[in-house]
mmCIF file with all atom_site columns, C-alpha atoms in Angstrom:
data_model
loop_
_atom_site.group_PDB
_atom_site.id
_atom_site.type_symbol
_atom_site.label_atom_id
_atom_site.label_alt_id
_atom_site.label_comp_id
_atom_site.label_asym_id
_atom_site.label_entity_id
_atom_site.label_seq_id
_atom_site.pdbx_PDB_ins_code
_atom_site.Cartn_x
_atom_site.Cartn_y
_atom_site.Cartn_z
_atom_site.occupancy
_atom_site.B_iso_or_equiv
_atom_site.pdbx_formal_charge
_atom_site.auth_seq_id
_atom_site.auth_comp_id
_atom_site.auth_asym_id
_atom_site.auth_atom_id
_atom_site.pdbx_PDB_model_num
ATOM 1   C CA . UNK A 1 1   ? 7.166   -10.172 -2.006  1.00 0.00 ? 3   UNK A CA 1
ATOM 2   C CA . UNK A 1 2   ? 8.545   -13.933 -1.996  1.00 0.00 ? 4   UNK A CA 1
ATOM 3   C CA . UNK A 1 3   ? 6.023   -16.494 -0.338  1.00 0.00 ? 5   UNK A CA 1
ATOM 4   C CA . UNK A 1 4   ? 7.862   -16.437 3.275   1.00 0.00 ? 6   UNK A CA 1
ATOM 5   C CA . UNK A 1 5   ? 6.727   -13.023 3.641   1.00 0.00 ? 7   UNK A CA 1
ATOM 6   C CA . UNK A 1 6   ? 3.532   -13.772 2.528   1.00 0.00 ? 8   UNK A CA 1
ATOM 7   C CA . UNK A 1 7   ? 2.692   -15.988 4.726   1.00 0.00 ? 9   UNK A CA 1
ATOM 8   C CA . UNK A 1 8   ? 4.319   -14.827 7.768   1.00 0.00 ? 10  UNK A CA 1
ATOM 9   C CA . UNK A 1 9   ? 2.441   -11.551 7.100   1.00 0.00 ? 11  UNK A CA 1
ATOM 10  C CA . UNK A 1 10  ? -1.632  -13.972 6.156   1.00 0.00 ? 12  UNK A CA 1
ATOM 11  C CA . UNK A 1 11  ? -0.844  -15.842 9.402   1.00 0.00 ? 13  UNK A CA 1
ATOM 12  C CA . UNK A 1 12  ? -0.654  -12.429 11.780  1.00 0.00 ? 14  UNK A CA 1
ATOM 13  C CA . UNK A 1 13  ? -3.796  -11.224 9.542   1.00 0.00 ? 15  UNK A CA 1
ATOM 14  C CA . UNK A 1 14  ? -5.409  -14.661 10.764  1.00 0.00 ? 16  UNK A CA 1
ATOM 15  C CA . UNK A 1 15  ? -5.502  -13.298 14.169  1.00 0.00 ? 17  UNK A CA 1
ATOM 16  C CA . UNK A 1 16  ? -8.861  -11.607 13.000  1.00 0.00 ? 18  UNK A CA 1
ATOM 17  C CA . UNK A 1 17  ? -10.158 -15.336 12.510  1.00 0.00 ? 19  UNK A CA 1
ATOM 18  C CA . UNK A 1 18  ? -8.629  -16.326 16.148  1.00 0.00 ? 20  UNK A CA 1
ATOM 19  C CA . UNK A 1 19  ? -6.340  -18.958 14.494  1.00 0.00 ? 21  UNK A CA 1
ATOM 20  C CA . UNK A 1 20  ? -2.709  -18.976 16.736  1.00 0.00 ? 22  UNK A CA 1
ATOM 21  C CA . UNK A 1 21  ? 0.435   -17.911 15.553  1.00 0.00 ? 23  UNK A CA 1
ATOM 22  C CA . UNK A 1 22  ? 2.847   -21.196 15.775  1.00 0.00 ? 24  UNK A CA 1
ATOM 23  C CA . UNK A 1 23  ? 6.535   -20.829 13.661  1.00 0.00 ? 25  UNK A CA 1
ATOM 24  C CA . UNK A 1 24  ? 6.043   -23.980 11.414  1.00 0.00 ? 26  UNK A CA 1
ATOM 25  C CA . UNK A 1 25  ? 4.078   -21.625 10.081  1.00 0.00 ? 27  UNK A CA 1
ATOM 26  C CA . UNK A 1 26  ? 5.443   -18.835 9.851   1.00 0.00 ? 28  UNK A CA 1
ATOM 27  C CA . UNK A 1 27  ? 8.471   -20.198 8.678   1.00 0.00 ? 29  UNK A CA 1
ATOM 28  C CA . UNK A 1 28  ? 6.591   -22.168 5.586   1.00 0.00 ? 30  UNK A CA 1
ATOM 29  C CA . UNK A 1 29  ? 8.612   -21.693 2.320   1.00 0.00 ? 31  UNK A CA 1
ATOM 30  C CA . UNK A 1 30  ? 5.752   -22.813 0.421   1.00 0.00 ? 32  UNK A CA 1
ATOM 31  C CA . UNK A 1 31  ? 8.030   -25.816 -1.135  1.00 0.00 ? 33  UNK A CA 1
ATOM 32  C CA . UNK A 1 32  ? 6.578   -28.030 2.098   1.00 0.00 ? 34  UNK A CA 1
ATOM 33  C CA . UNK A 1 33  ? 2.885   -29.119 2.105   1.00 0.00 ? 35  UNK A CA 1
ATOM 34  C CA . UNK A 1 34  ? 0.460   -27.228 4.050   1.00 0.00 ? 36  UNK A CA 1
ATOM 35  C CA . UNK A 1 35  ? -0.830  -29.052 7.062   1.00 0.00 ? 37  UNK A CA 1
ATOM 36  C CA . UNK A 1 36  ? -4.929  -29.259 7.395   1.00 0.00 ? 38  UNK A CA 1
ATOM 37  C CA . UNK A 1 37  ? -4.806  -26.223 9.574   1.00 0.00 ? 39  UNK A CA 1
ATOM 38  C CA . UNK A 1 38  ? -2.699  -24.265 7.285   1.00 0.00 ? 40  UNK A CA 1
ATOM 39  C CA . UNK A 1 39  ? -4.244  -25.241 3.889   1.00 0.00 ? 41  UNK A CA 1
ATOM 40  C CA . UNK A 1 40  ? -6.303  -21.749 4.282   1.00 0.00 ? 42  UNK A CA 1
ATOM 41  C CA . UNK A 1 41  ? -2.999  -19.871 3.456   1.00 0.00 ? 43  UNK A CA 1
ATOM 42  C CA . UNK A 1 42  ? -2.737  -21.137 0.401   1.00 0.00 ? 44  UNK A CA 1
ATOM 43  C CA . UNK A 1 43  ? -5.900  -18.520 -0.560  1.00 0.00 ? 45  UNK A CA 1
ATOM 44  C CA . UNK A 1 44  ? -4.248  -15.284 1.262   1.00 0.00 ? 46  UNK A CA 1
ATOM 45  C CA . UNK A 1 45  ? -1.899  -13.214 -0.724  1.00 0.00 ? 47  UNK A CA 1
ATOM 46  C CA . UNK A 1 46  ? -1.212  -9.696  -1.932  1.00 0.00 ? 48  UNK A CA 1
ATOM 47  C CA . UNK A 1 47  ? 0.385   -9.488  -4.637  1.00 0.00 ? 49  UNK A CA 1
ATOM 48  C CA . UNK A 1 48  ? 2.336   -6.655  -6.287  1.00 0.00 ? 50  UNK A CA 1
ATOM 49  C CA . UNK A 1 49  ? 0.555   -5.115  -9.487  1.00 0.00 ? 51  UNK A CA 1
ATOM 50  C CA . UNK A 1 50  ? 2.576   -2.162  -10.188 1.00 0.00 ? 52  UNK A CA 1
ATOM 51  C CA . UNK A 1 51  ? 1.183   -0.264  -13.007 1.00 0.00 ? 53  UNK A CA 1
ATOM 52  C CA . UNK A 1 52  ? -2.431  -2.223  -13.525 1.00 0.00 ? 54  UNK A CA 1
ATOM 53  C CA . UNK A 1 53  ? -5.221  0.197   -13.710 1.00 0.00 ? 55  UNK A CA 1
ATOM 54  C CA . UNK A 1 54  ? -8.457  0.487   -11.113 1.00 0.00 ? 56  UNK A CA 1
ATOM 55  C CA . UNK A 1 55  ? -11.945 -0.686  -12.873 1.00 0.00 ? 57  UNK A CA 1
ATOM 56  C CA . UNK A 1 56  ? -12.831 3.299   -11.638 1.00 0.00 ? 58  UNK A CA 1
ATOM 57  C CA . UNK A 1 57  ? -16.135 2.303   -12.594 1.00 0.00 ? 59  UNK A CA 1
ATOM 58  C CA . UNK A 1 58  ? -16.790 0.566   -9.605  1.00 0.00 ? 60  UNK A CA 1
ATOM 59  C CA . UNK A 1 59  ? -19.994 1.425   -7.531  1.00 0.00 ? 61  UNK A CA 1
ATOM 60  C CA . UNK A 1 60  ? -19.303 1.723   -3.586  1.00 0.00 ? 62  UNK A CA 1
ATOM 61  C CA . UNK A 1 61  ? -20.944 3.774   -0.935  1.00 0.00 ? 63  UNK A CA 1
ATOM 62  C CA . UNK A 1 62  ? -19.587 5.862   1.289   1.00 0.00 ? 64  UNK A CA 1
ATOM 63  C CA . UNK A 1 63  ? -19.353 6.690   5.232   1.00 0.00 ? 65  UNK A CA 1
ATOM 64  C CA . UNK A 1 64  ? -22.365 9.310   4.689   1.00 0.00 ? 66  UNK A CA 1
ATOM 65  C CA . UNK A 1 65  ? -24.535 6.424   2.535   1.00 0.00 ? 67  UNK A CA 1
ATOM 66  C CA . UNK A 1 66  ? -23.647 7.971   -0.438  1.00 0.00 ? 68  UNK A CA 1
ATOM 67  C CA . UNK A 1 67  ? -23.640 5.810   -3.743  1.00 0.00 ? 69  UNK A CA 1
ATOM 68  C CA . UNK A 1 68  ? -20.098 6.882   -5.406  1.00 0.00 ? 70  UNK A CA 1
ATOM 69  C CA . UNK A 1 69  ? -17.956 5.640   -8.291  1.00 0.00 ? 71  UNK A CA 1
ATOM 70  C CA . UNK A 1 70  ? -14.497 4.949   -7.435  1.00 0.00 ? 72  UNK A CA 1
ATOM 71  C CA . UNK A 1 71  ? -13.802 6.959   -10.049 1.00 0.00 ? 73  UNK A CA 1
ATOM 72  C CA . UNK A 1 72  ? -14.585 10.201  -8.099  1.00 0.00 ? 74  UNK A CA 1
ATOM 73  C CA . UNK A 1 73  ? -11.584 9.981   -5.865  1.00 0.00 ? 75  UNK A CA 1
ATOM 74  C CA . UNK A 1 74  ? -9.299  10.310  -8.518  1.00 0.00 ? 76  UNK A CA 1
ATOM 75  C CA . UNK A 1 75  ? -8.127  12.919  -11.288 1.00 0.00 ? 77  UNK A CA 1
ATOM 76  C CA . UNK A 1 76  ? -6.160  15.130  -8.996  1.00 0.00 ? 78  UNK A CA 1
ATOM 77  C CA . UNK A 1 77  ? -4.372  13.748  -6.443  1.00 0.00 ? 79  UNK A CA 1
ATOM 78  C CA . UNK A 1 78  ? -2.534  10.832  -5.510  1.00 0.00 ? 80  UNK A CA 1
ATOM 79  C CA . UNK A 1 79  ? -4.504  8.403   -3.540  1.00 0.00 ? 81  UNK A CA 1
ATOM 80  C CA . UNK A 1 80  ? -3.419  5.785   -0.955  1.00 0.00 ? 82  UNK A CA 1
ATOM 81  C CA . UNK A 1 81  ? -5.514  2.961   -0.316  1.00 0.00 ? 83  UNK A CA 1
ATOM 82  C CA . UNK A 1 82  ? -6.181  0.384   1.983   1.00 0.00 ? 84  UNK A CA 1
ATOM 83  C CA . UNK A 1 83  ? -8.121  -2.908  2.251   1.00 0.00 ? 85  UNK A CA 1
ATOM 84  C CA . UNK A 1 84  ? -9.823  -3.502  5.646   1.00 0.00 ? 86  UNK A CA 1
ATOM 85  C CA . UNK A 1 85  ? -13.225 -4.686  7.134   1.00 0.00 ? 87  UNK A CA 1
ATOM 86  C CA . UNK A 1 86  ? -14.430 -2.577  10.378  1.00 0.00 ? 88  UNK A CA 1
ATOM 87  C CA . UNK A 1 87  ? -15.440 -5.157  12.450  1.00 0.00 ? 89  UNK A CA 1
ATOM 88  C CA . UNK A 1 88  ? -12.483 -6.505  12.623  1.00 0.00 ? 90  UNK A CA 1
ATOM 89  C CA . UNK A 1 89  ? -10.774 -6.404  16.233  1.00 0.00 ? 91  UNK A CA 1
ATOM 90  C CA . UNK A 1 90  ? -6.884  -7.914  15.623  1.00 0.00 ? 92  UNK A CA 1
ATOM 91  C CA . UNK A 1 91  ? -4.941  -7.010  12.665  1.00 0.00 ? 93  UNK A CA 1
ATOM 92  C CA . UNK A 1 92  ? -7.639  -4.110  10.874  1.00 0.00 ? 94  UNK A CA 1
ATOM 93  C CA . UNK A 1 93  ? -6.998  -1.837  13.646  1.00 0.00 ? 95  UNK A CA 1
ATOM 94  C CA . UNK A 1 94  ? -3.547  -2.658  13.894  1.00 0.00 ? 96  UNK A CA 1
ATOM 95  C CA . UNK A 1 95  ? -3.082  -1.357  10.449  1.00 0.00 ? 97  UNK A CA 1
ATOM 96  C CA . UNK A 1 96  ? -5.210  1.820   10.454  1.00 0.00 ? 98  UNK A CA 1
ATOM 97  C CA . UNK A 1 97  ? -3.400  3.016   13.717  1.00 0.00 ? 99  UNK A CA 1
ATOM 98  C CA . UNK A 1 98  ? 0.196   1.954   11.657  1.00 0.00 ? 100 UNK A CA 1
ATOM 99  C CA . UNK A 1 99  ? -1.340  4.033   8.852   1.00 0.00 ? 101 UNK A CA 1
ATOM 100 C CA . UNK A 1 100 ? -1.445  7.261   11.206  1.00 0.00 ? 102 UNK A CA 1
ATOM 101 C CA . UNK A 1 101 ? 1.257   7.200   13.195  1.00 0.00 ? 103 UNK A CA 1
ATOM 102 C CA . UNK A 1 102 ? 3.555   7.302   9.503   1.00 0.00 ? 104 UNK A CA 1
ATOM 103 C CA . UNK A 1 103 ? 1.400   9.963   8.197   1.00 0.00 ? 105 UNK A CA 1
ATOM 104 C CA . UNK A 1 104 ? 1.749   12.288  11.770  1.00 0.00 ? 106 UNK A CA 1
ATOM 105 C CA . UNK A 1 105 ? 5.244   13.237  10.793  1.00 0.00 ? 107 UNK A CA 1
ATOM 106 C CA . UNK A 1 106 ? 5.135   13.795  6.901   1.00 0.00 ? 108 UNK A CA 1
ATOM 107 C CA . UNK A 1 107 ? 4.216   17.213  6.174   1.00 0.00 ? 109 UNK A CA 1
ATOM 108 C CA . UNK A 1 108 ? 1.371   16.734  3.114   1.00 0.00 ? 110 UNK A CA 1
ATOM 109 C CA . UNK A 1 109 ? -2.055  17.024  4.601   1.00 0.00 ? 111 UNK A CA 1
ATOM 110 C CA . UNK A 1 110 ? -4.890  14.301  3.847   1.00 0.00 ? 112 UNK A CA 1
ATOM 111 C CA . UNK A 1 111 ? -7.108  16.346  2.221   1.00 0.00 ? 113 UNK A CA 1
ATOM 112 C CA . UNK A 1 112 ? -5.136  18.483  0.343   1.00 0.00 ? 114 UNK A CA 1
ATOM 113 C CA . UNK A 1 113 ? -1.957  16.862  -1.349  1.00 0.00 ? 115 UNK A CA 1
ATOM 114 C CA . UNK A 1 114 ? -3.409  13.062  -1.083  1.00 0.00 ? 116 UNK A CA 1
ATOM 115 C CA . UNK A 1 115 ? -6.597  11.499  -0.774  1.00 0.00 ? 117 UNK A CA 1
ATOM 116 C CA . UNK A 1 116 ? -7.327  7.822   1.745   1.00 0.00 ? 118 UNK A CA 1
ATOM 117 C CA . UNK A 1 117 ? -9.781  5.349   0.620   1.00 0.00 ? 119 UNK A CA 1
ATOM 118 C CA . UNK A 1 118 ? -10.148 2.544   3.231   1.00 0.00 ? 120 UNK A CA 1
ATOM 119 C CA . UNK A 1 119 ? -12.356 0.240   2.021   1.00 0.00 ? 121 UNK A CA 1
ATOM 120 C CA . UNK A 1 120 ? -13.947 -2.835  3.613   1.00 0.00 ? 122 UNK A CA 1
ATOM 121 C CA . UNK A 1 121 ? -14.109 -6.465  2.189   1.00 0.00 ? 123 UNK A CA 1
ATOM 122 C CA . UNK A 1 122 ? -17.154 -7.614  4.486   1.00 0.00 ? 124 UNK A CA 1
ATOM 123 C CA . UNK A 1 123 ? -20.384 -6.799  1.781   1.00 0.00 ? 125 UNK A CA 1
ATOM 124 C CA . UNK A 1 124 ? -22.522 -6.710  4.857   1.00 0.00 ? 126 UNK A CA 1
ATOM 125 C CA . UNK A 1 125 ? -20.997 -3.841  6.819   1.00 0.00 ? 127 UNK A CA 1
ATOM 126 C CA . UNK A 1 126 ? -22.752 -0.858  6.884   1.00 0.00 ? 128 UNK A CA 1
ATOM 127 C CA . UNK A 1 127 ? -22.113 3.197   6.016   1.00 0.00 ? 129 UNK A CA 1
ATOM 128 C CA . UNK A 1 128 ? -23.039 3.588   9.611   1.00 0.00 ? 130 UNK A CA 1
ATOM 129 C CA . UNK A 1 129 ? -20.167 1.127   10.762  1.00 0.00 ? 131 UNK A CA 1
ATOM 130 C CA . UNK A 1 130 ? -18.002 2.994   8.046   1.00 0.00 ? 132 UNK A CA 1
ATOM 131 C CA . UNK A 1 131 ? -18.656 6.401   9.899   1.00 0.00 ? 133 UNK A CA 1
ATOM 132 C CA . UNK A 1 132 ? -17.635 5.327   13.265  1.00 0.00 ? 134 UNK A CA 1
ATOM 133 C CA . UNK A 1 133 ? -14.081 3.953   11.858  1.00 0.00 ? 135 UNK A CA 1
ATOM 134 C CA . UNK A 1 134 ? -13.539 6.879   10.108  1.00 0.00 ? 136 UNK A CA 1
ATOM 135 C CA . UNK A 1 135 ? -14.470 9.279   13.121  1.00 0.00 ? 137 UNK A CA 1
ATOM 136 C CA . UNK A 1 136 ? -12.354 7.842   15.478  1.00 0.00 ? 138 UNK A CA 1
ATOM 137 C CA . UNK A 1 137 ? -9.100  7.730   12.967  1.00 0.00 ? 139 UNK A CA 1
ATOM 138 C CA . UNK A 1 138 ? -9.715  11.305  11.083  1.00 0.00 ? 140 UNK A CA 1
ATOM 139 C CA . UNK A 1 139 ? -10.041 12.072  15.006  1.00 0.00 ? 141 UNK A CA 1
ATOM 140 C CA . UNK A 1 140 ? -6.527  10.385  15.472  1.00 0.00 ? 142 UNK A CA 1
ATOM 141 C CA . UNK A 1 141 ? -4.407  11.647  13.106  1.00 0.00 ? 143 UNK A CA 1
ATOM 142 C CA . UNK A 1 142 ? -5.827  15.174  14.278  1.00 0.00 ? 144 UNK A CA 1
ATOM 143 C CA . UNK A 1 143 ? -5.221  17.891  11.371  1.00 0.00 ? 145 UNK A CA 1
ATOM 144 C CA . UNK A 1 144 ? -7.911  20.024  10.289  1.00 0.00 ? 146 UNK A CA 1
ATOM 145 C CA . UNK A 1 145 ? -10.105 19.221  6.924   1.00 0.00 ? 147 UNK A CA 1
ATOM 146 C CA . UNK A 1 146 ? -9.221  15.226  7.048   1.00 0.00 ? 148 UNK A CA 1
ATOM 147 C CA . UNK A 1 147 ? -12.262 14.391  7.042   1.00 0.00 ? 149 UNK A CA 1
ATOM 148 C CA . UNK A 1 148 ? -13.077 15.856  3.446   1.00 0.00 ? 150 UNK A CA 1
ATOM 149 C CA . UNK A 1 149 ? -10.039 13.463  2.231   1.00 0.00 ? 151 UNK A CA 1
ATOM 150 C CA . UNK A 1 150 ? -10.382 10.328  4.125   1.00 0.00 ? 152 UNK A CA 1
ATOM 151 C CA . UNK A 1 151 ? -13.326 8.063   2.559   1.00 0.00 ? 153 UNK A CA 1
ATOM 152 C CA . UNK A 1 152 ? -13.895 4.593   4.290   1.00 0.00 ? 154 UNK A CA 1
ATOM 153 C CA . UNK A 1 153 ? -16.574 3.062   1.779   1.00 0.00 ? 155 UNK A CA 1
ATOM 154 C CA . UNK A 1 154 ? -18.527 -0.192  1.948   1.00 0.00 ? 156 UNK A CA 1
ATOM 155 C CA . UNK A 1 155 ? -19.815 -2.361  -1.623  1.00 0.00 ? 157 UNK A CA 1
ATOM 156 C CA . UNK A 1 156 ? -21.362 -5.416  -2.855  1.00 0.00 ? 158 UNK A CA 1
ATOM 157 C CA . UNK A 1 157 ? -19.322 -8.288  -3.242  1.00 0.00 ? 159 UNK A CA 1
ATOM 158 C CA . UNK A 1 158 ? -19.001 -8.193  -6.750  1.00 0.00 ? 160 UNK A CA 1
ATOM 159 C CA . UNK A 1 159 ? -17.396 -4.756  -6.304  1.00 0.00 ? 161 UNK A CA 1
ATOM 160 C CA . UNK A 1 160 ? -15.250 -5.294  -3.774  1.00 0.00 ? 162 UNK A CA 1
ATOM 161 C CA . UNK A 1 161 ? -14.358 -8.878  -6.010  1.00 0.00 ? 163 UNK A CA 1
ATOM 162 C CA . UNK A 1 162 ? -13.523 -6.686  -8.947  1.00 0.00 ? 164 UNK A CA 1
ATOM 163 C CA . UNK A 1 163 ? -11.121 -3.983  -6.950  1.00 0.00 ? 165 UNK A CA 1
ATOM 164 C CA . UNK A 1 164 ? -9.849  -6.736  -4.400  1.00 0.00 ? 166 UNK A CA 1
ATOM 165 C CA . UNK A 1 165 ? -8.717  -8.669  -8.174  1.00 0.00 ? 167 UNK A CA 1
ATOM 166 C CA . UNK A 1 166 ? -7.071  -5.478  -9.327  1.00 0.00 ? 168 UNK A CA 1
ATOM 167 C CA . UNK A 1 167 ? -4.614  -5.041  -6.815  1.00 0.00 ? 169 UNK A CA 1
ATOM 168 C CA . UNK A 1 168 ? -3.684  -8.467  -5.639  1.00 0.00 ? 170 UNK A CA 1
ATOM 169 C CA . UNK A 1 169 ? -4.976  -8.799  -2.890  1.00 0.00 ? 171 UNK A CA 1
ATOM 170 C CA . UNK A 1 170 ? -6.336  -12.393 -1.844  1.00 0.00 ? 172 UNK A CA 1
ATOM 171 C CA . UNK A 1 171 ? -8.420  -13.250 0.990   1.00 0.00 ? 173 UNK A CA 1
ATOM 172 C CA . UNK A 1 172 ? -10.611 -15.967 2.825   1.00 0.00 ? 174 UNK A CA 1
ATOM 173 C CA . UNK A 1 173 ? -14.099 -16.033 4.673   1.00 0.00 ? 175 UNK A CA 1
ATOM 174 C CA . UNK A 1 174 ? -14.635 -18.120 7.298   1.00 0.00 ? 176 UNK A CA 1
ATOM 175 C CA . UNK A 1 175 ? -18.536 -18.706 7.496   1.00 0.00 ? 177 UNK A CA 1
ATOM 176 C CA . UNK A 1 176 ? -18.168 -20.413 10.986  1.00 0.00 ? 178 UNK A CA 1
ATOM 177 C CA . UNK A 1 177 ? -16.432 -18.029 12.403  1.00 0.00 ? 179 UNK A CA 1
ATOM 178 C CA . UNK A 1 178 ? -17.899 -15.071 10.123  1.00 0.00 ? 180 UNK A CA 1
ATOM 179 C CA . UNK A 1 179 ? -14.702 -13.722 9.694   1.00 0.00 ? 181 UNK A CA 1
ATOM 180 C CA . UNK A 1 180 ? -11.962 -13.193 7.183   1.00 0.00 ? 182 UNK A CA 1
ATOM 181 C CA . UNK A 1 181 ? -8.551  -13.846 7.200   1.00 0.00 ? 183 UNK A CA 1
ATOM 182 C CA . UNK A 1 182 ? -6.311  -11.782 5.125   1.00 0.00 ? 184 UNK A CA 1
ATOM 183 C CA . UNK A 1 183 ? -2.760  -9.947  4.034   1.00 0.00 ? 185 UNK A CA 1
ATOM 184 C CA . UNK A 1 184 ? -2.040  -6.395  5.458   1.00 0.00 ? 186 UNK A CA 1
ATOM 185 C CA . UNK A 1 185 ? -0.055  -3.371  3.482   1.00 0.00 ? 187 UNK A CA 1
ATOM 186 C CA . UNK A 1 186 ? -1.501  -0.475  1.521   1.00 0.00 ? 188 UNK A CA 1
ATOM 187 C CA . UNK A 1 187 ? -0.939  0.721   -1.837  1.00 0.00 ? 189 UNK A CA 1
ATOM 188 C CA . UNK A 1 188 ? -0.763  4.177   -3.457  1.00 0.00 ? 190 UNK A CA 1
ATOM 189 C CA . UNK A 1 189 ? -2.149  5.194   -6.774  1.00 0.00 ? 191 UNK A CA 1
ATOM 190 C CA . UNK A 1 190 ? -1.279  7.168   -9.460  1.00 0.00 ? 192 UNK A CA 1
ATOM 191 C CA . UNK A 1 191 ? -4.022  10.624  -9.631  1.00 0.00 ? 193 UNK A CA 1
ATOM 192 C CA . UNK A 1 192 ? -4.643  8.275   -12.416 1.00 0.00 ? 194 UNK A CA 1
ATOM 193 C CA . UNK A 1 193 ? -5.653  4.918   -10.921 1.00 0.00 ? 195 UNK A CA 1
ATOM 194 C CA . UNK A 1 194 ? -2.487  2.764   -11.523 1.00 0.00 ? 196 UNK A CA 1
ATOM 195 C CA . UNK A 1 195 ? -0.264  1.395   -8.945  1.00 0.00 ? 197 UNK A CA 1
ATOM 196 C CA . UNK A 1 196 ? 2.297   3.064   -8.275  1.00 0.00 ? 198 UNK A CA 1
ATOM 197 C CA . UNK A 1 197 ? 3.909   1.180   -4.647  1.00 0.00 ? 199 UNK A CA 1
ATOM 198 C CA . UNK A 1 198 ? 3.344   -1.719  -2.233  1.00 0.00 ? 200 UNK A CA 1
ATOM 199 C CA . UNK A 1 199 ? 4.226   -0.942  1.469   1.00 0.00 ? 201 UNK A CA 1
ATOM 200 C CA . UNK A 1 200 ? 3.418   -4.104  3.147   1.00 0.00 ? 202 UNK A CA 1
ATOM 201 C CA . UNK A 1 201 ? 2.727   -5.127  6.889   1.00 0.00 ? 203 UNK A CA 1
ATOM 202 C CA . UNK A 1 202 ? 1.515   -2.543  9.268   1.00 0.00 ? 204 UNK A CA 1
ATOM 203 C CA . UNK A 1 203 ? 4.162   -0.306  10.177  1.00 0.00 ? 205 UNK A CA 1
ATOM 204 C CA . UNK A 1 204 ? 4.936   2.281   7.737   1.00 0.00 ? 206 UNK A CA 1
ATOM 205 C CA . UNK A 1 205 ? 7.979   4.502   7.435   1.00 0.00 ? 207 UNK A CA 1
ATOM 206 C CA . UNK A 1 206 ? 7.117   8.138   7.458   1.00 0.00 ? 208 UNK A CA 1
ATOM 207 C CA . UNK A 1 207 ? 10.255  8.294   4.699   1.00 0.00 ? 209 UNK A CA 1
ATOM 208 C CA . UNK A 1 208 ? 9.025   5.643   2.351   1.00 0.00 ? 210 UNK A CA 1
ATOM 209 C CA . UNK A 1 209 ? 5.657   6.869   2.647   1.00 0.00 ? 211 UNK A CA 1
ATOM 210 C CA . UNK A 1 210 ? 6.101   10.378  1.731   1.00 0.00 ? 212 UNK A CA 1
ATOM 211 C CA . UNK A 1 211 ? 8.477   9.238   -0.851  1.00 0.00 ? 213 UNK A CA 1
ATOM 212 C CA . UNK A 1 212 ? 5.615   6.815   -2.366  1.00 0.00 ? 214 UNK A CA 1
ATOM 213 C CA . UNK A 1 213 ? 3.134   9.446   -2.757  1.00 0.00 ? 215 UNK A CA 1
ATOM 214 C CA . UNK A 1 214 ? 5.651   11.804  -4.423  1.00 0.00 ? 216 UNK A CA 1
ATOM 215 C CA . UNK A 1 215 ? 6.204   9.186   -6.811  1.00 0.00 ? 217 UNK A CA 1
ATOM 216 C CA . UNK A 1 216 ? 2.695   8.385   -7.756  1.00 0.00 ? 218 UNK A CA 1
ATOM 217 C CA . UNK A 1 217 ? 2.064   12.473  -7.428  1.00 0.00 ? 219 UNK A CA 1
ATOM 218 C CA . UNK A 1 218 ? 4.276   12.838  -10.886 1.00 0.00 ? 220 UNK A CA 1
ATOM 219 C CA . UNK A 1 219 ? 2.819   9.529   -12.393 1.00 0.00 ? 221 UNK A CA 1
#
């Protein structure tokens, strides 16, 4: 993903911070300097690491307060992630609803041929927060026994540090604001833990999608 992108696609994420979108911006190369109000973007990024493998280790909890491994979502199916926080009222929700309305048409059912991890960046959120996202989108994509395959887990910062590092993706806290601006797109993993694809931005197509998760089925 070449640095245009990048930034076109941190400055729409920046909406969760309340910054406005303005095409200097948007249109920075990254060859130009960053103005005072920009220099922020120079921390937001996700970048592609196809093939690195997930620290599986990694403690989290889930939407039910459970203390899990990342570890445990893995081993048998293919597993698409994405990198969120659930207070978020601008691009988050954006990308979750995105999320459903490519995996409505393809015909493998969370649950059973692929597993979802949405996991927040904000250490402070709570399972209880985590439950509510994860009622209201198992209740919108609408197929029986989601909810056994869709995990939306909160973690300490060092954890969410550590798998944040793994896959690239790069993102800033404002502590006035007590937000975070950040990069949108998911990624699907091997049954294995590696990378497998990068679908960035928040529209997915069905097609590409379905296609990703066969890959990363067959390793």
């Amino acid at each position: 993903m070449n640095r245009r992108l990048i930034v076109a696609t941190a400055f729409v994420a920046a909406g969760c911070l309340g910054h406005a979108l303005s095409a200097p911006a948007v249109a920075h190369t990254g060859n130009e300097p960053y103005t005072k109000d920009e220099a922020f973007l120079k921390e937001i990024a996700f970048d592609q690491k196809l093939g690195a493998q997930l620290p599986l280790d990694l403690p989290f909890t889930d939407d039910t307060g459970k203390a899990v491994r990342l570890g445990e979502y893995f081993g048998q199916k293919p597993v698409l992630m994405l990198i969120t926080y659930f207070n978020c009222t601008m691009l988050c929700p954006l990308l979750l609803d995105g999320l459903v309305r490519a995996l409505r048409p393809i015909s493998f059912d969370i649950g059973k041929q692929f597993t979802v991890l949405t996991v927040s960046i904000n250490p402070r959120e709570t399972p209880a927060i985590a439950a509510s996202r994860k009622e209201l989108y198992v209740q919108r994509y609408g197929r029986p026994g989601a909810d056994r395959g869709w995990h939306f887990l909160t973690g300490k910062a060092d954890a969410v540090a550590a798998l944040t590092q793994a896959i690239g993706f790069r993102f800033v806290y404002d502590k006035k604001k007590d937000e975070y601006a950040h990069a949108s797109g998911i990624v699907i993993f091997t049954p294995e833990g590696k990378a497998a694809r990068y679908l960035y931005g928040v529209e997915f197509s069905p097609r590409d999608t379905r296609l990703a998760l066969i890959e990363a089925a067959s390793g």
